Coordinates of C-alpha atoms and ligand atoms in Angstrom, one line a residue:
X1 CA 0.0 0.0 0.0
X2 CA 1.2 3.5 -0.8
X3 CA 2.7 5.2 2.3
X4 CA 0.8 8.3 3.1
X5 CA 2.2 11.4 4.6
X6 CA 0.2 14.4 6.0
X7 CA 1.0 17.9 7.1
X8 CA 0.1 18.6 10.7
X9 CA -1.1 22.0 12.0
X10 CA 2.5 23.3 12.1
X11 CA 2.9 22.4 8.5
X12 CA 5.4 19.6 9.3
X13 CA 5.2 16.2 7.5
X14 CA 3.9 13.4 9.7
X15 CA 2.8 9.8 9.3
X16 CA -0.2 10.3 11.4
X17 CA -3.4 10.8 9.4
X18 CA -5.7 13.8 10.3
X19 CA -8.7 13.2 12.6
X20 CA -12.1 13.2 11.1
X21 CA -15.0 14.3 13.2
X22 CA -18.8 14.8 13.3
X23 CA -20.5 17.2 15.6
X24 CA -24.1 16.4 16.3
X25 CA -26.9 17.8 18.3
X26 CA -30.3 19.5 17.9
X27 CA -30.6 22.9 16.3
X28 CA -29.0 25.7 18.4
X29 CA -27.2 23.2 20.5
X30 CA -24.0 25.2 20.0
X31 CA -22.5 23.2 17.1
X32 CA -21.3 26.3 15.3
X33 CA -19.5 27.8 18.3
X34 CA -17.8 24.5 19.1
X35 CA -16.8 24.0 15.5
X36 CA -15.0 27.4 15.6
X37 CA -13.1 26.4 18.7
X38 CA -12.1 22.9 17.2
X39 CA -11.1 24.5 13.9
X40 CA -8.9 27.1 15.7
X41 CA -7.2 24.4 17.8
X42 CA -6.8 21.6 15.3
X43 CA -7.1 23.2 11.9
X44 CA -9.7 20.8 10.6
X45 CA -11.9 21.8 7.7
X46 CA -15.3 22.7 9.0
X47 CA -18.1 21.7 6.7
X48 CA -21.6 22.8 7.7
X49 CA -24.2 21.3 5.4
X50 CA -26.6 24.1 6.4
X51 CA -24.1 26.8 5.4
X52 CA -23.4 24.9 2.1
X53 CA -27.1 24.8 1.3
X54 CA -27.5 28.5 2.2
X55 CA -24.6 29.4 0.0
X56 CA -26.2 27.4 -2.8
X57 CA -29.4 29.3 -2.4
X58 CA -27.5 32.6 -2.5
X59 CA -25.7 31.5 -5.7
X60 CA -29.1 30.3 -7.2
X61 CA -27.5 27.0 -8.2
X62 CA -29.5 23.9 -9.1
X63 CA -28.9 22.6 -5.6
X64 CA -30.0 25.9 -4.0
X65 CA -33.2 26.1 -6.1
X66 CA -34.1 22.5 -5.1
X67 CA -33.2 23.0 -1.4
X68 CA -34.9 26.3 -0.8
X69 CA -38.6 25.2 -0.4
X70 CA -37.6 22.5 2.1
X71 CA -35.4 24.8 4.1
X72 CA -38.1 27.5 4.2
X73 CA -40.5 25.1 5.8
X74 CA -37.9 23.9 8.3
X75 CA -38.0 20.4 6.6
X76 CA -35.0 18.3 5.8
X77 CA -33.7 18.6 2.3
X78 CA -33.9 15.2 0.5
X79 CA -30.9 13.0 1.2
X80 CA -29.6 12.7 -2.4
X81 CA -29.3 16.5 -2.8
X82 CA -27.3 17.0 0.4
X83 CA -25.2 13.8 0.0
X84 CA -24.0 14.9 -3.4
X85 CA -22.9 18.3 -2.2
X86 CA -21.2 17.0 0.9
X87 CA -19.4 14.1 -0.9
X88 CA -18.1 16.5 -3.5
X89 CA -16.6 18.8 -0.8
X90 CA -15.2 15.9 1.3
X91 CA -13.2 14.6 -1.7
X92 CA -11.2 17.8 -2.0
X93 CA -7.5 17.6 -1.2
X94 CA -7.6 20.1 1.8
X95 CA -10.1 17.8 3.6
X96 CA -7.9 14.8 2.9
X97 CA -4.8 16.5 4.3
X98 CA -6.3 18.4 7.2
X99 CA -9.3 16.2 8.3
X100 CA -13.0 17.1 8.4
X101 CA -15.3 18.4 11.0
X102 CA -18.9 17.7 9.7
X103 CA -21.6 19.8 11.2
X104 CA -25.3 19.2 10.4
X105 CA -24.5 16.0 8.4
X106 CA -25.6 13.2 8.8
X107 CA -29.1 14.2 9.7
X108 CA -30.7 10.9 8.7
X109 CA -29.8 7.2 9.1
X110 CA -29.3 6.9 5.4
X111 CA -26.9 9.8 5.3
X112 CA -24.9 8.1 8.0
X113 CA -24.8 4.9 5.9
X114 CA -23.8 7.0 2.9
X115 CA -20.7 8.2 4.8
X116 CA -19.8 4.6 5.8
X117 CA -20.3 3.3 2.3
X118 CA -18.0 6.0 0.9
X119 CA -15.2 5.1 3.4
X120 CA -15.8 8.4 5.3
X121 CA -16.6 6.9 8.7
X122 CA -15.5 9.5 11.3
X123 CA -13.1 8.8 14.1
X124 CA -15.5 10.2 16.6
X125 CA -18.9 11.9 17.0
X126 CA -19.2 14.7 19.5
X127 CA -22.9 14.9 20.6
X128 CA -24.1 18.1 22.2
X129 CA -27.2 16.9 24.1
X130 CA -29.4 19.9 24.7
X131 CA -33.1 19.6 25.9
X132 CA -35.9 20.9 23.6
X133 CA -37.1 23.7 25.9
X134 CA -33.5 25.1 26.0
X135 CA -33.3 24.9 22.1
X136 CA -36.5 26.8 21.7
X137 CA -35.4 29.5 24.1
X138 CA -32.0 29.8 22.4
X139 CA -33.4 30.1 18.9
X140 CA -35.5 33.1 20.0
X141 CA -32.3 35.0 20.6
X142 CA -30.1 33.7 17.8
X143 CA -28.7 36.1 15.3
X144 CA -26.4 35.5 12.3
X145 CA -23.8 37.7 10.7
X146 CA -24.6 37.5 6.9
X147 CA -21.0 38.5 6.1
X148 CA -19.2 35.8 8.0
X149 CA -22.1 33.3 8.7
X150 CA -20.9 33.5 12.4
X151 CA -23.8 32.8 14.8
X152 CA -24.4 34.9 18.0
X153 CA -27.0 35.0 20.7
X154 CA -28.4 38.3 22.1
X155 CA -27.9 37.2 25.7
X156 CA -25.4 34.3 25.8
X157 CA -23.0 35.2 23.0
X158 CA -23.5 38.9 21.9
X159 CA -21.9 40.0 18.7
X160 CA -19.3 42.8 18.8
X161 CA -21.0 46.3 18.9
X162 CA -19.7 47.3 15.4
X163 CA -21.5 44.5 13.6
X164 CA -24.7 44.4 15.6
X165 CA -26.6 46.5 13.1
X166 CA -26.1 44.0 10.2
X167 CA -27.1 40.9 12.1
X168 CA -30.2 39.0 10.8
X169 CA -32.6 36.4 12.1
X170 CA -32.6 33.1 10.1
X171 CA -35.9 32.6 8.3
X172 CA -36.2 29.1 9.8
X173 CA -35.7 30.3 13.4
X174 CA -39.4 30.8 14.1
X175 CA -41.0 28.9 17.0
X176 CA -43.2 26.9 14.6
X177 CA -40.3 25.9 12.3
X178 CA -37.9 25.1 15.2
X179 CA -40.5 22.7 16.6
X180 CA -40.7 21.0 13.1
X181 CA -36.9 20.8 13.0
X182 CA -36.8 19.2 16.5
X183 CA -39.3 16.6 15.4
X184 CA -37.0 15.7 12.4
X185 CA -34.0 15.6 14.8
X186 CA -35.6 13.2 17.3
X187 CA -36.9 11.0 14.6
X188 CA -33.4 10.2 13.2
X189 CA -30.8 10.8 15.9
X190 CA -30.9 7.4 17.6
X191 CA -30.6 5.5 14.3
X192 CA -27.7 7.8 13.3
X193 CA -25.8 7.4 16.6
X194 CA -26.4 3.6 16.5
X195 CA -24.4 3.4 13.3
X196 CA -21.3 4.9 15.0
X197 CA -21.6 2.8 18.2
X198 CA -18.4 3.1 20.3
X199 CA -17.4 6.4 18.8
X200 CA -19.9 8.7 20.5
X201 CA -18.7 11.4 23.0
X202 CA -21.6 13.1 24.7
X203 CA -21.5 16.5 26.3
X204 CA -24.4 16.4 28.8
X205 CA -26.4 19.6 29.3
X206 CA -26.0 21.3 32.6
X207 CA -27.9 24.4 33.5
X208 CA -25.8 27.6 33.4
X209 CA -23.0 26.0 31.6
X210 CA -21.1 28.6 29.5
X211 CA -19.9 28.2 25.9
X212 CA -16.4 28.1 27.3
X213 CA -17.3 25.2 29.7
X214 CA -18.6 23.2 26.8
X215 CA -15.5 24.0 24.7
X216 CA -13.2 22.8 27.5
X217 CA -15.0 19.4 27.4
X218 CA -15.2 19.3 23.7
X219 CA -11.4 19.9 23.2
X220 CA -10.6 17.1 25.7
X221 CA -12.9 14.8 23.7
X222 CA -11.0 15.7 20.5
X223 CA -7.7 14.9 22.2
X224 CA -9.1 11.5 23.3
X225 CA -10.4 10.7 19.8
X226 CA -7.0 11.8 18.2
X227 CA -5.1 9.6 20.6
X228 CA -6.9 6.5 19.3
X229 CA -6.1 6.9 15.6
Ligands
LIG301 P1 -28.6 24.0 9.9 O1 -27.9 25.3 9.5 O2 -27.7 22.9 10.1 O3 -29.5 24.2 11.1 O4 -29.5 23.6 8.7 C1 -30.5 24.4 8.2 C2 -31.5 23.6 7.3 O5 -30.7 23.1 6.2 C3 -32.1 22.4 7.9 O6 -33.3 22.8 8.6 C4 -32.5 21.6 6.7 O7 -33.6 22.1 6.0 C5 -31.2 21.8 5.8 N1 -30.2 20.8 6.0 C6 -28.9 21.1 6.6 N2 -28.2 19.9 6.7 C7 -29.0 18.9 6.2 C8 -28.9 17.5 6.0 N3 -27.8 16.9 6.4 N4 -29.9 16.8 5.5 C9 -31.1 17.5 5.1 N5 -31.3 18.8 5.3 C10 -30.3 19.5 5.8

């Protein structure tokens, strides 16, 4: 077999392959914030299927045109549309050399199978377990920066003053749509996690836990996962 070499975060050649991760959890469980922290510490390529679809809508591409009506309702976009876009991105060289951090994918059992079938089984899944009432409360205060796609919360994670005027509320962040998205989440999550048995690292929700508290746990989990590859 060909001997593979990889560049680590300090740009040095190494035999150790990069770590591949999934971050899972209900909407507004903090996946985006934790992905920023993981990306900063480990240099993984962060791939958010939701961001990819929103970019496709902005670009008015075929994928965007097909995805828009589902997203507007807070429904899942059909598997084959998302799978195609995600696979295309995961096959790029930067992902192969730096490792992936998938956020928002897989959302169905068949998307999880799709990863396995394409030899893209992750080394670990970090699961942010947040109760529904907390999700609903958080979504009410969620704001997005349309320039950077960075997510903020008016109370728990306020944006810097100078960009506050440009923040927007996501069109699928209404109470009705979030309830619909939670139904979709609960319907599939068990079957998804079952397929990656033995690789799940769960952050349990504790009241008044800060984003920094969660990050501390998440980064320890990444270290643990990395030590096993
Ligand atoms: P997110 O930004 O992850 O909350 O995703 C926003 C919306 O994009 C979801 O409510 C779905 O409509 C769609 N979406 C994102 N990822 C997926 C996926 N893996 N499968 C199906 N639909 C998705």
